[in-house]
Coordinates of C-alpha atoms (C1' of nucleotides) in Angstrom, one line a residue:
Chain A
M9 CA 13.1 -11.8 -18.2
S10 CA 12.4 -11.6 -13.8
P11 CA 9.2 -12.1 -12.5
N12 CA 10.6 -12.0 -9.1
V13 CA 11.5 -8.4 -9.1
S14 CA 8.9 -7.2 -11.3
V15 CA 6.1 -8.9 -9.0
R16 CA 7.8 -7.9 -6.2
R17 CA 8.0 -4.2 -7.1
Y18 CA 3.8 -4.4 -7.6
D19 CA 3.5 -5.7 -4.4
K20 CA 5.4 -3.0 -2.6
L21 CA 3.2 -0.6 -4.7
C22 CA 0.0 -2.0 -3.3
H23 CA 1.4 -2.1 -0.2
N24 CA 2.4 1.4 -0.2
F25 CA -0.9 2.7 -2.0
F26 CA -2.8 1.3 0.7
N27 CA -1.6 3.4 3.7
A28 CA -1.6 6.5 1.3
T29 CA -5.2 6.2 0.4
G30 CA -6.5 4.5 3.7
G31 CA -5.1 7.2 5.2
S32 CA -6.3 10.3 3.1
L33 CA -9.7 8.6 2.5
R34 CA -10.0 8.6 6.3
I35 CA -9.4 12.2 6.1
L36 CA -11.9 13.2 3.3
G37 CA -14.4 11.6 6.1
R38 CA -15.3 8.3 3.7
M39 CA -15.0 5.6 6.2
K40 CA -13.1 3.2 4.1
N41 CA -12.3 -0.1 6.4
T42 CA -10.4 -2.9 5.6
P43 CA -12.1 -4.7 2.1
H44 CA -14.5 -7.1 2.2
I45 CA -14.3 -10.1 -0.4
L46 CA -17.2 -12.6 -0.7
I47 CA -16.1 -15.9 -2.7
V48 CA -19.0 -17.2 -4.5
D49 CA -17.5 -20.6 -5.4
D50 CA -19.3 -24.2 -4.4
S51 CA -16.3 -26.0 -3.0
N52 CA -15.9 -25.8 0.5
E53 CA -12.4 -26.6 0.0
I54 CA -11.4 -23.9 -1.9
S55 CA -13.7 -20.8 -0.1
E56 CA -12.0 -22.2 2.8
L57 CA -8.5 -21.9 1.6
V58 CA -8.9 -18.7 -0.3
E59 CA -11.3 -16.8 3.0
R60 CA -7.9 -18.3 5.3
F61 CA -5.3 -16.6 3.0
L62 CA -6.9 -13.5 2.4
R63 CA -7.7 -13.0 5.7
Q64 CA -3.7 -13.5 6.6
H65 CA -3.6 -11.0 4.2
G66 CA -5.8 -8.4 5.8
F67 CA -9.5 -8.7 3.9
R68 CA -12.7 -9.9 5.9
T69 CA -14.1 -12.5 3.9
S70 CA -17.5 -13.8 3.7
S71 CA -18.8 -16.7 1.3
A72 CA -21.4 -18.5 -0.4
P73 CA -22.1 -21.9 -2.8
D74 CA -24.3 -20.8 -4.9
G75 CA -26.6 -17.1 -6.1
N76 CA -29.1 -17.4 -3.8
A77 CA -26.2 -17.3 -0.9
M78 CA -25.0 -14.4 -2.8
R79 CA -27.4 -12.6 -2.9
R80 CA -28.5 -12.9 0.7
A81 CA -25.0 -12.1 1.8
L82 CA -24.9 -8.7 0.1
A83 CA -28.2 -8.2 1.5
N84 CA -26.6 -8.3 4.7
H85 CA -23.4 -7.0 4.7
Q86 CA -21.8 -4.4 2.5
V87 CA -19.3 -5.9 0.3
D88 CA -16.5 -4.5 -1.4
L89 CA -15.5 -6.9 -4.5
I90 CA -17.0 -10.5 -4.8
V91 CA -14.9 -13.2 -6.7
L92 CA -17.1 -15.3 -8.5
D93 CA -16.8 -18.9 -10.2
L94 CA -17.7 -19.0 -13.5
M95 CA -19.2 -23.2 -12.9
L96 CA -22.2 -22.9 -10.0
P97 CA -24.9 -25.1 -9.4
G98 CA -28.1 -23.1 -10.6
D99 CA -27.7 -20.6 -12.0
D100 CA -24.1 -20.1 -13.1
G101 CA -21.6 -17.3 -12.7
L102 CA -22.0 -15.8 -15.9
V103 CA -25.9 -15.1 -15.5
L104 CA -25.0 -13.9 -12.2
C105 CA -22.7 -11.6 -13.1
R106 CA -24.5 -10.0 -15.9
D107 CA -27.1 -9.3 -12.7
L108 CA -24.6 -8.1 -10.5
R109 CA -23.8 -5.6 -13.2
A110 CA -27.4 -4.4 -14.6
K111 CA -27.5 -3.2 -11.0
S112 CA -24.7 -2.4 -8.8
S113 CA -20.7 -1.8 -9.7
I114 CA -19.5 -3.8 -7.3
P115 CA -16.5 -5.2 -8.7
I116 CA -15.8 -8.8 -9.7
I117 CA -13.5 -11.0 -10.5
M118 CA -14.4 -14.4 -12.4
L119 CA -12.5 -17.3 -11.3
T120 CA -12.7 -20.1 -14.6
A121 CA -11.7 -23.7 -15.0
M122 CA -8.6 -23.8 -17.4
G123 CA -9.4 -25.7 -20.3
E124 CA -13.6 -25.4 -19.9
E125 CA -15.2 -25.0 -23.2
T126 CA -16.3 -21.4 -21.4
D127 CA -13.4 -19.0 -22.5
R128 CA -12.3 -15.9 -19.9
I129 CA -13.1 -13.8 -22.8
I130 CA -16.6 -14.0 -22.0
G131 CA -16.3 -13.2 -18.2
L132 CA -15.1 -9.6 -19.3
E133 CA -17.7 -9.7 -21.5
M134 CA -20.4 -9.8 -18.9
G135 CA -18.9 -7.0 -17.4
A136 CA -16.0 -8.6 -15.2
D137 CA -12.8 -6.3 -14.1
D138 CA -10.9 -9.4 -14.3
Y139 CA -10.7 -13.4 -14.1
L140 CA -8.3 -15.7 -13.3
A141 CA -7.8 -19.7 -14.2
K142 CA -7.8 -22.3 -11.8
P143 CA -5.7 -23.8 -10.6
F144 CA -4.5 -20.4 -9.5
N145 CA -1.8 -19.3 -7.3
P146 CA -3.6 -17.2 -4.2
R147 CA -0.8 -15.0 -4.5
E148 CA -1.9 -14.0 -7.8
L149 CA -5.5 -13.9 -7.2
L150 CA -4.4 -11.6 -4.3
A151 CA -2.9 -9.4 -6.5
R152 CA -5.3 -9.1 -9.1
I153 CA -8.1 -8.3 -6.3
K154 CA -5.7 -5.6 -5.1
S155 CA -5.4 -4.5 -8.5
V156 CA -9.2 -3.9 -8.9
L157 CA -10.0 -2.3 -6.0
R158 CA -7.0 0.6 -6.9
R159 CA -8.7 0.6 -9.9
T160 CA -12.1 1.3 -8.2
E161 CA -11.4 2.9 -5.2
T162 CA -10.3 5.6 -6.9
L163 CA -13.0 6.1 -8.7
P164 CA -15.8 8.8 -7.5
E165 CA -18.1 8.2 -4.6
T166 CA -20.9 8.9 -7.4
R167 CA -22.3 4.9 -8.4
H168 CA -20.4 4.6 -11.3
P169 CA -23.0 3.8 -14.1
P170 CA -23.3 0.0 -15.5
K171 CA -19.8 -1.0 -17.1
E172 CA -19.3 0.6 -20.9
T173 CA -18.7 -2.0 -23.4
T174 CA -18.8 0.2 -26.3
I175 CA -14.6 0.4 -27.5
V176 CA -14.3 3.2 -30.6
F177 CA -10.9 2.0 -32.8
N178 CA -10.5 4.2 -36.1
L179 CA -13.4 4.2 -37.8
W180 CA -15.7 1.6 -36.1
T181 CA -17.4 1.1 -32.8
F182 CA -17.2 -2.4 -31.5
D183 CA -19.9 -3.2 -29.0
I184 CA -18.7 -6.0 -27.1
T185 CA -21.8 -7.3 -25.6
K186 CA -23.7 -7.5 -28.9
R187 CA -20.0 -9.0 -30.8
Q188 CA -20.3 -6.6 -33.3
L189 CA -18.7 -3.6 -34.8
I190 CA -20.1 -0.1 -36.5
T191 CA -18.7 1.7 -39.2
E192 CA -19.5 5.5 -39.0
D193 CA -22.2 4.8 -41.2
G194 CA -24.3 2.5 -38.6
V195 CA -23.4 -0.6 -40.6
I196 CA -23.4 -3.2 -39.1
V197 CA -21.1 -6.0 -39.4
P198 CA -21.2 -9.1 -37.4
L199 CA -18.0 -11.4 -36.0
S200 CA -17.6 -15.0 -35.5
T201 CA -17.0 -16.0 -32.1
G202 CA -13.7 -17.0 -32.8
E203 CA -13.0 -13.4 -34.7
F204 CA -14.7 -11.9 -31.8
R205 CA -11.9 -13.1 -29.1
L206 CA -8.9 -12.6 -31.5
L207 CA -10.1 -8.5 -31.7
L208 CA -11.1 -8.8 -27.9
T209 CA -7.9 -9.8 -27.3
F210 CA -6.1 -7.5 -29.8
I211 CA -8.3 -4.2 -27.6
Q212 CA -7.1 -5.0 -24.2
H213 CA -3.6 -4.8 -25.8
P214 CA -2.9 -2.5 -28.1
G215 CA 0.4 -1.4 -28.8
H216 CA 1.8 -5.0 -27.8
V217 CA 3.1 -7.4 -30.1
L218 CA 1.0 -10.7 -29.4
S219 CA 3.1 -13.8 -30.6
R220 CA 0.6 -16.4 -31.8
D221 CA 1.1 -18.6 -28.8
Q222 CA 0.4 -15.1 -26.6
L223 CA -3.3 -15.2 -29.0
M224 CA -3.9 -18.6 -28.9
D225 CA -3.4 -18.5 -24.9
L226 CA -5.8 -15.6 -24.2
T227 CA -8.4 -16.5 -27.2
Q228 CA -8.9 -20.3 -26.5
G229 CA -7.1 -21.2 -23.3
R230 CA -4.8 -23.6 -25.1
D231 CA -1.3 -23.7 -26.6
T232 CA -0.2 -24.0 -30.3
E233 CA 0.1 -27.0 -32.0
P234 CA 3.1 -27.9 -34.5
F235 CA 2.3 -26.6 -37.5
D236 CA -1.2 -24.4 -36.0
R237 CA -1.6 -21.9 -38.1
S238 CA -5.6 -21.4 -37.3
I239 CA -4.7 -18.0 -35.7
D240 CA -2.7 -17.0 -39.2
T241 CA -6.3 -18.2 -40.5
Q242 CA -8.7 -15.8 -38.2
V243 CA -6.5 -13.1 -38.9
S244 CA -6.9 -12.8 -42.1
R245 CA -10.5 -13.6 -41.9
L246 CA -10.8 -10.2 -39.2
R247 CA -8.2 -8.2 -41.9
K248 CA -11.1 -8.6 -44.3
K249 CA -13.9 -7.2 -42.1
I250 CA -12.4 -4.4 -40.9
E251 CA -9.3 -3.4 -42.7
L252 CA -10.1 -1.0 -45.4
D253 CA -7.6 -2.3 -47.8
P254 CA -6.8 -6.2 -46.7
K255 CA -3.8 -6.4 -48.6
Q256 CA -2.2 -3.4 -46.6
P257 CA -3.3 -3.8 -43.1
E258 CA -3.6 -0.6 -41.0
I259 CA -5.5 -1.8 -37.9
I260 CA -3.7 -5.0 -37.1
K261 CA -0.2 -5.6 -38.5
T262 CA 2.1 -8.3 -38.5
V263 CA 5.4 -8.7 -36.9
W264 CA 7.6 -11.1 -39.0
G265 CA 9.2 -13.7 -36.5
G266 CA 7.1 -12.3 -33.7
G267 CA 3.8 -11.8 -33.6
Y268 CA 0.5 -9.2 -34.4
V269 CA 0.2 -5.7 -33.3
F270 CA -2.9 -3.6 -32.6
T271 CA -1.8 -0.2 -33.8
P272 CA -5.1 2.3 -33.0
T273 CA -5.7 4.0 -30.0
V274 CA -8.4 2.7 -28.2
R275 CA -11.2 4.9 -26.7
N276 CA -14.3 3.4 -24.0
E277 CA -17.8 5.0 -25.0
Chain B
M13 CA 3.0 -40.8 -40.2
S14 CA 6.7 -39.4 -38.5
P15 CA 6.4 -38.1 -35.3
N16 CA 10.3 -38.0 -35.4
V17 CA 10.2 -35.5 -38.6
S18 CA 7.3 -33.3 -36.7
V19 CA 8.9 -33.6 -33.6
R20 CA 12.7 -31.7 -35.3
R21 CA 10.8 -29.3 -37.1
Y22 CA 8.2 -28.6 -33.4
D23 CA 11.6 -27.8 -31.7
K24 CA 13.2 -25.6 -34.8
L25 CA 9.5 -23.7 -34.5
C26 CA 10.3 -23.1 -30.5
H27 CA 14.0 -21.8 -31.5
N28 CA 12.9 -19.5 -33.8
F29 CA 10.1 -17.9 -31.7
F30 CA 12.4 -17.7 -28.9
N31 CA 15.0 -15.7 -31.2
A32 CA 12.1 -13.8 -32.9
T33 CA 10.4 -12.5 -29.8
G34 CA 13.7 -11.7 -27.8
G35 CA 14.8 -9.9 -30.6
S36 CA 11.6 -7.7 -30.4
L37 CA 11.1 -7.7 -26.6
R38 CA 14.5 -6.2 -26.7
I39 CA 13.7 -3.2 -28.9
L40 CA 10.9 -2.5 -26.6
G41 CA 13.4 -2.5 -24.1
R42 CA 13.0 -5.7 -22.2
M43 CA 14.9 -8.7 -22.8
K44 CA 13.8 -11.5 -22.8
N45 CA 16.0 -14.7 -22.3
T46 CA 14.7 -18.4 -23.5
P47 CA 13.4 -19.4 -19.5
H48 CA 15.8 -21.2 -16.7
I49 CA 13.6 -24.3 -15.3
L50 CA 14.7 -25.8 -12.0
I51 CA 13.7 -29.6 -12.1
V52 CA 13.8 -30.3 -7.6
D53 CA 13.4 -34.3 -8.0
D54 CA 15.2 -36.9 -5.7
S55 CA 15.2 -39.3 -8.7
N56 CA 18.1 -39.3 -11.2
E57 CA 16.1 -40.9 -13.6
I58 CA 13.1 -38.6 -13.9
S59 CA 15.4 -35.3 -14.0
E60 CA 17.7 -36.4 -16.6
L61 CA 15.0 -37.1 -18.8
V62 CA 13.1 -34.1 -18.2
E63 CA 15.9 -32.0 -18.5
R64 CA 16.5 -33.7 -21.4
F65 CA 12.9 -33.4 -22.7
L66 CA 12.7 -29.9 -22.1
R67 CA 16.2 -29.0 -23.5
Q68 CA 14.9 -29.9 -26.8
H69 CA 12.2 -27.9 -26.7
G70 CA 14.2 -25.0 -25.9
F71 CA 14.8 -24.3 -22.1
R72 CA 17.4 -23.8 -20.5
T73 CA 17.4 -26.3 -17.0
S74 CA 19.1 -27.5 -14.3
S75 CA 18.6 -30.1 -11.3
A76 CA 18.7 -30.7 -8.0
P77 CA 17.7 -33.5 -5.8
D78 CA 17.2 -32.1 -2.7
G79 CA 15.6 -28.8 -1.0
N80 CA 19.6 -27.9 0.0
A81 CA 20.6 -28.5 -3.2
M82 CA 17.6 -26.1 -4.7
R83 CA 18.8 -23.3 -2.5
R84 CA 22.5 -23.4 -3.5
A85 CA 20.8 -23.4 -7.4
L86 CA 18.9 -20.8 -6.6
A87 CA 21.6 -18.8 -5.2
N88 CA 23.7 -19.3 -8.0
H89 CA 21.3 -19.0 -11.4
Q90 CA 18.1 -16.4 -12.3
V91 CA 15.6 -18.7 -12.2
D92 CA 12.2 -18.5 -13.9
L93 CA 10.4 -21.4 -13.3
I94 CA 10.7 -24.7 -10.5
V95 CA 9.2 -28.1 -11.2
L96 CA 8.6 -29.7 -7.7
D97 CA 8.4 -32.5 -6.6
L98 CA 6.0 -33.5 -3.0
M99 CA 8.4 -36.4 -2.0
L100 CA 11.5 -35.4 -1.2
P101 CA 14.2 -36.5 1.4
G102 CA 14.6 -34.4 4.1
D103 CA 12.5 -31.8 3.8
D104 CA 9.6 -32.1 1.7
G105 CA 8.4 -30.5 -0.8
L106 CA 5.5 -28.9 0.5
V107 CA 8.2 -27.5 3.0
L108 CA 9.8 -26.1 0.7
C109 CA 7.3 -24.9 -1.9
R110 CA 6.1 -22.0 1.7
D111 CA 9.7 -21.4 2.5
L112 CA 10.1 -20.3 -1.5
R113 CA 6.7 -18.3 -1.6
A114 CA 8.0 -16.6 1.9
K115 CA 10.8 -14.9 0.2
S116 CA 10.1 -14.7 -3.6
S117 CA 7.3 -15.9 -6.4
I118 CA 9.1 -18.0 -8.7
P119 CA 6.5 -20.1 -10.3
I120 CA 6.3 -23.6 -9.2
I121 CA 4.4 -26.2 -10.9
M122 CA 4.3 -29.6 -8.3
L123 CA 4.7 -33.0 -8.9
T124 CA 2.3 -35.2 -6.9
A125 CA 2.1 -39.1 -6.4
M126 CA -1.7 -40.3 -8.3
G127 CA -4.5 -40.7 -6.5
E128 CA -4.3 -38.2 -3.1
E129 CA -7.5 -35.9 -4.6
T130 CA -5.8 -33.3 -1.2
D131 CA -2.7 -33.0 -2.7
R132 CA -4.0 -30.4 -5.5
I133 CA -5.8 -28.7 -2.3
I134 CA -2.1 -28.1 -0.3
G135 CA -0.2 -27.6 -3.2
L136 CA -2.0 -24.6 -4.1
E137 CA -2.5 -23.7 -0.7
M138 CA 1.4 -23.1 0.0
G139 CA 1.4 -21.0 -3.1
A140 CA 2.3 -23.4 -5.9
D141 CA 1.0 -22.4 -9.7
D142 CA 0.2 -25.5 -11.1
Y143 CA 0.6 -29.3 -10.4
L144 CA 0.4 -32.5 -11.9
A145 CA 0.3 -36.1 -11.4
K146 CA 3.1 -38.8 -11.7
P147 CA 3.3 -40.7 -13.3
F148 CA 3.0 -37.9 -16.5
N149 CA 3.8 -37.1 -20.0
P150 CA 6.2 -34.6 -20.5
R151 CA 4.3 -33.4 -23.4
E152 CA 1.9 -32.6 -20.7
L153 CA 4.5 -30.9 -18.3
L154 CA 5.3 -29.1 -21.2
A155 CA 2.0 -27.5 -21.5
R156 CA 2.0 -26.6 -18.4
I157 CA 5.1 -25.0 -18.2
K158 CA 4.3 -22.6 -20.8
S159 CA 0.8 -21.8 -19.5
V160 CA 2.6 -21.0 -15.8
L161 CA 5.1 -19.2 -17.7
R162 CA 2.8 -17.3 -19.8
R163 CA 0.5 -16.4 -17.1
T164 CA 3.4 -15.2 -14.5
E165 CA 4.8 -13.3 -17.4
T166 CA 3.4 -9.8 -16.9
L167 CA 1.1 -9.1 -19.9
P168 CA 1.0 -5.2 -20.1
E169 CA -1.7 -4.7 -17.7
T170 CA -5.1 -4.5 -19.9
R171 CA -4.6 -1.1 -22.1
H172 CA -2.2 0.8 -21.3
P173 CA -0.5 1.6 -24.6
P174 CA 2.7 2.9 -25.2
K175 CA 2.7 6.5 -25.6
E176 CA 1.9 7.2 -29.2
T177 CA 4.4 8.6 -31.0
T178 CA 5.6 10.4 -34.5
I179 CA 8.9 11.8 -35.1
V180 CA 9.4 13.7 -37.7
F181 CA 12.7 14.0 -39.8
N182 CA 13.4 15.7 -42.9
L183 CA 10.2 15.1 -45.7
W184 CA 9.0 12.6 -43.5
T185 CA 6.8 11.5 -40.7
F186 CA 7.7 8.1 -38.7
D187 CA 4.3 6.8 -36.8
I188 CA 6.1 4.4 -34.0
T189 CA 2.6 2.8 -33.7
K190 CA 1.3 2.3 -36.8
R191 CA 4.9 1.3 -38.1
Q192 CA 4.7 3.5 -40.9
L193 CA 5.7 6.4 -42.9
I194 CA 4.0 9.5 -44.1
T195 CA 5.0 12.0 -46.5
E196 CA 4.2 15.5 -46.8
D197 CA 1.4 14.8 -49.5
G198 CA 0.4 12.0 -46.7
V199 CA 1.2 9.6 -49.4
I200 CA 1.7 6.1 -46.7
V201 CA 5.1 3.7 -47.3
P202 CA 4.6 1.0 -45.5
L203 CA 7.7 -0.8 -43.8
S204 CA 8.4 -4.3 -43.7
T205 CA 9.7 -5.9 -39.9
G206 CA 13.3 -5.6 -40.8
E207 CA 13.2 -1.9 -41.9
F208 CA 11.3 -0.7 -39.3
R209 CA 13.5 -2.0 -37.1
L210 CA 16.4 -0.5 -38.3
L211 CA 14.7 2.9 -38.9
L212 CA 13.8 3.3 -35.6
T213 CA 17.5 2.1 -34.2
F214 CA 19.1 4.6 -36.3
I215 CA 16.2 7.7 -34.7
Q216 CA 16.8 6.8 -31.9
H217 CA 20.4 7.5 -32.3
P218 CA 20.5 10.5 -34.7
G219 CA 23.9 11.7 -35.5
H220 CA 25.8 8.4 -34.6
V221 CA 28.1 6.5 -35.9
L222 CA 26.2 2.5 -35.6
S223 CA 28.4 -0.1 -36.5
R224 CA 27.1 -3.4 -38.3
D225 CA 27.7 -5.3 -35.0
Q226 CA 26.0 -2.6 -32.8
L227 CA 23.3 -2.4 -35.6
M228 CA 22.5 -6.4 -35.5
D229 CA 22.8 -5.8 -31.4
L230 CA 19.7 -3.7 -31.5
T231 CA 17.9 -4.2 -34.0
Q232 CA 17.7 -8.4 -33.6
G233 CA 19.2 -8.9 -30.9
R234 CA 21.9 -11.3 -31.7
D235 CA 25.8 -11.0 -33.1
T236 CA 27.1 -10.8 -36.4
E237 CA 28.4 -13.5 -38.5
P238 CA 31.5 -13.4 -40.2
F239 CA 30.5 -12.3 -43.7
D240 CA 27.5 -10.8 -42.2
R241 CA 25.7 -8.8 -45.1
S242 CA 22.3 -8.4 -43.5
I243 CA 22.9 -5.0 -42.5
D244 CA 23.4 -3.9 -45.8
T245 CA 21.3 -5.7 -47.5
Q246 CA 18.3 -4.0 -45.4
V247 CA 20.4 -0.5 -45.2
S248 CA 20.1 -0.9 -48.7
R249 CA 16.2 -1.7 -49.1
L250 CA 15.3 1.6 -46.5
R251 CA 17.4 3.6 -48.0
K252 CA 15.3 2.3 -51.5
K253 CA 12.1 3.6 -49.4
I254 CA 13.2 6.5 -47.5
E255 CA 15.8 8.3 -50.0
L256 CA 15.3 11.0 -52.2
D257 CA 18.6 9.5 -54.6
P258 CA 18.8 6.0 -53.0
K259 CA 22.1 6.8 -55.3
Q260 CA 23.1 9.6 -53.1
P261 CA 21.9 8.5 -50.0
E262 CA 21.3 11.5 -48.1
I263 CA 19.5 10.3 -44.6
I264 CA 21.4 7.2 -44.1
K265 CA 25.1 8.0 -45.0
T266 CA 27.9 5.2 -45.1
V267 CA 30.9 5.8 -42.8
W268 CA 33.7 3.8 -44.7
G269 CA 35.1 1.2 -42.6
G270 CA 33.0 2.2 -39.5
G271 CA 28.8 1.7 -40.7
Y272 CA 26.0 3.9 -41.0
V273 CA 25.1 7.2 -39.3
F274 CA 21.3 9.1 -39.9
T275 CA 22.3 12.4 -40.3
P276 CA 18.8 14.6 -40.2
T277 CA 17.8 16.3 -36.6
V278 CA 14.5 14.3 -35.7
R279 CA 12.0 16.1 -34.0
N280 CA 9.1 14.5 -31.4
E281 CA 5.8 15.4 -32.3
Chain C
dG12 C1' -34.0 -37.1 -37.7
dA13 C1' -33.2 -34.2 -42.0
dC14 C1' -31.7 -30.1 -44.1
dG15 C1' -29.9 -25.7 -44.0
dC16 C1' -26.6 -22.4 -42.7
dA17 C1' -22.3 -20.5 -40.3
dC18 C1' -17.8 -21.7 -38.3
dT19 C1' -13.7 -23.3 -37.9
dG20 C1' -8.8 -25.7 -38.6
dA21 C1' -6.2 -28.3 -41.4
dA22 C1' -4.0 -28.3 -45.7
dA23 C1' -2.9 -26.4 -50.1
dC24 C1' -1.3 -22.9 -52.5
dA25 C1' 0.2 -17.9 -53.2
dT26 C1' 3.5 -14.2 -51.7
dT27 C1' 6.0 -11.7 -48.6
dC28 C1' 10.6 -11.1 -46.5
dG29 C1' 15.1 -11.4 -44.9
dG30 C1' 19.9 -13.5 -45.3
dT31 C1' 23.4 -15.4 -48.2
dG32 C1' 26.2 -15.7 -52.4
dA33 C1' 27.7 -13.3 -56.6
dC34 C1' 29.4 -9.6 -58.7
dA35 C1' 30.2 -4.8 -59.2
dA36 C1' 31.2 -0.1 -57.3
dA37 C1' 34.1 3.0 -54.9
dA38 C1' 37.1 3.4 -51.4
dA39 C1' 41.2 2.9 -49.4
dA40 C1' 46.4 1.6 -49.5
dG41 C1' 50.5 0.9 -52.0
Chain D
dC22 C1' 48.4 3.3 -61.4
dT23 C1' 47.0 -1.4 -59.7
dT24 C1' 45.8 -3.8 -55.7
dT25 C1' 42.8 -4.8 -51.6
dT26 C1' 38.8 -3.9 -48.9
dT27 C1' 34.9 -2.1 -48.1
dT28 C1' 30.3 -1.5 -49.7
dG29 C1' 25.5 -1.5 -53.2
dT30 C1' 22.7 -4.3 -55.5
dC31 C1' 20.6 -8.0 -56.9
dA32 C1' 19.1 -12.9 -57.8
dC33 C1' 17.4 -16.0 -55.1
dC34 C1' 16.2 -19.3 -52.2
dG35 C1' 13.6 -20.9 -47.3
dA36 C1' 11.5 -19.6 -43.7
dA37 C1' 7.3 -17.1 -42.0
dT38 C1' 3.6 -15.6 -43.8
dG39 C1' -1.4 -13.9 -47.0
dT40 C1' -5.8 -16.3 -48.6
dT41 C1' -8.6 -20.1 -50.3
dT42 C1' -10.9 -24.6 -50.0
dC43 C1' -13.0 -28.6 -47.9
dA44 C1' -14.5 -31.2 -44.7
dG45 C1' -16.3 -31.5 -40.3
dT46 C1' -18.7 -29.4 -36.7
dG47 C1' -22.2 -27.7 -34.3
dC48 C1' -27.0 -25.4 -34.4
dG49 C1' -31.2 -24.2 -35.7
dT50 C1' -35.5 -25.1 -38.3
dC51 C1' -38.6 -27.8 -39.9

DNA sequence: GACGCACTGAAACATTCGGTGACAAAAAAG
DNA sequence: CTTTTTTGTCACCGAATGTTTCAGTGCGTC
């Protein structure tokens, strides 16, 4: 394992990308200034820290302590990306996120406090483009911002419609906002919260073996206890709902001594 | 209640986990060792305590009493995470943290004295990934380490599944993503994890004689024991599933004194 | 607040997987 | 031909996984 190398290379890629696209976009006549990031967090300390850091790295920034200030900021400036705290006075981050998504497609990165009962997955469910658990490394936030900007910037200029929340795999249609599965025949299969989180996590990493530790972290944000079988139980419950023959699972395969893999290819609708 | 027993079993679980994932990841082409943690603290007592504890839980460790020793350690070993005390003789933890960040992105967990609210902000500002107030519970540190490693471990960027590959040989179609074999008639033959790994290895080296040593290394990432027959057993089990007549194997031939060969020509679909 | 209901994780039990040893069979060696 | 080495395969066991049950919890309704 060598996180250093990969991260460093990643930075370099981002850097090159910005140079390249910056130039080409300008040629195309669409003036692209340095991106403007809006930080929405009620903690002054964090806002200032993040703003300073991002400015050092060539972004323009603004900050807002709550939802109202955020709306004012959006009215006054052209904002390219929002870093949105989950816990806010007044409307909370999820509400704001959903509202934003309803009318615009400004990229959103959610900040969630580790161990909060609110799960990070909800952020993605509400249409956030990425999430980051607190406490976080500013470098990591920077990397996420660049990554999200790269993803969204390359899209055509036409306003992208509100984020799709329907995913198709195998014979199933998975409606993320409604938290339910639909068969080809239109039969609706409701999922519990745990099953939903698990399935969403699998869908976000198709074809990759996920260990029980990773699954626990990604679905619950906590560590596995010594004899923790809860992931196994949830997988079993999920299989009973989505597998044709739960005894011979096709969708979620077991990797002996390793974890589980989600095998179908996923398609956005 | 017998905490000792559970702790010992837990250690074993961790150990097995690392072995297992090491193996499976290697198949996917990405080697992952047990993580190496560097403790930087001027108190010998604390260093030793923490090192012992982490080793019991399957990590490799080193320690350094100050910044210079830390730099030497980093030069000599490949380190995956640093536990860094804030108060150090010579350069203090914040300085070291900033220096480290300037040139690498090894994850850092800061140890701070209790009671200073700003420590956290400062630590994060300097680029630490997490912090922990002294005195701390070793288990808590363990949890943070695992959590930070998980966060920094580059999990595959959201949804880029490995390219779907199905391979045809003899009368079989081998679906690597679905981890199963299909006959000409469309009958699905499920493979166990071990059989899958073995067959995958053979298919990646068609026409080459693979020794038991090589097979063990390629499938499990470990060495063969003196009287290890596990490869033979797995080959036998695999033959029973894929050979028309397991007594007269056509697909996987034995090379007496050498190992096994996968004889069919493989075709990518 | 009482009640019913769904959800979840721990525990208990059932099943499967993979390595080990034993023994038979096959191949090489003498 | 016999002996030795190597390989095939089976039965078995411990460990990992699958599944059910059960009790605790939260939530909505009355």
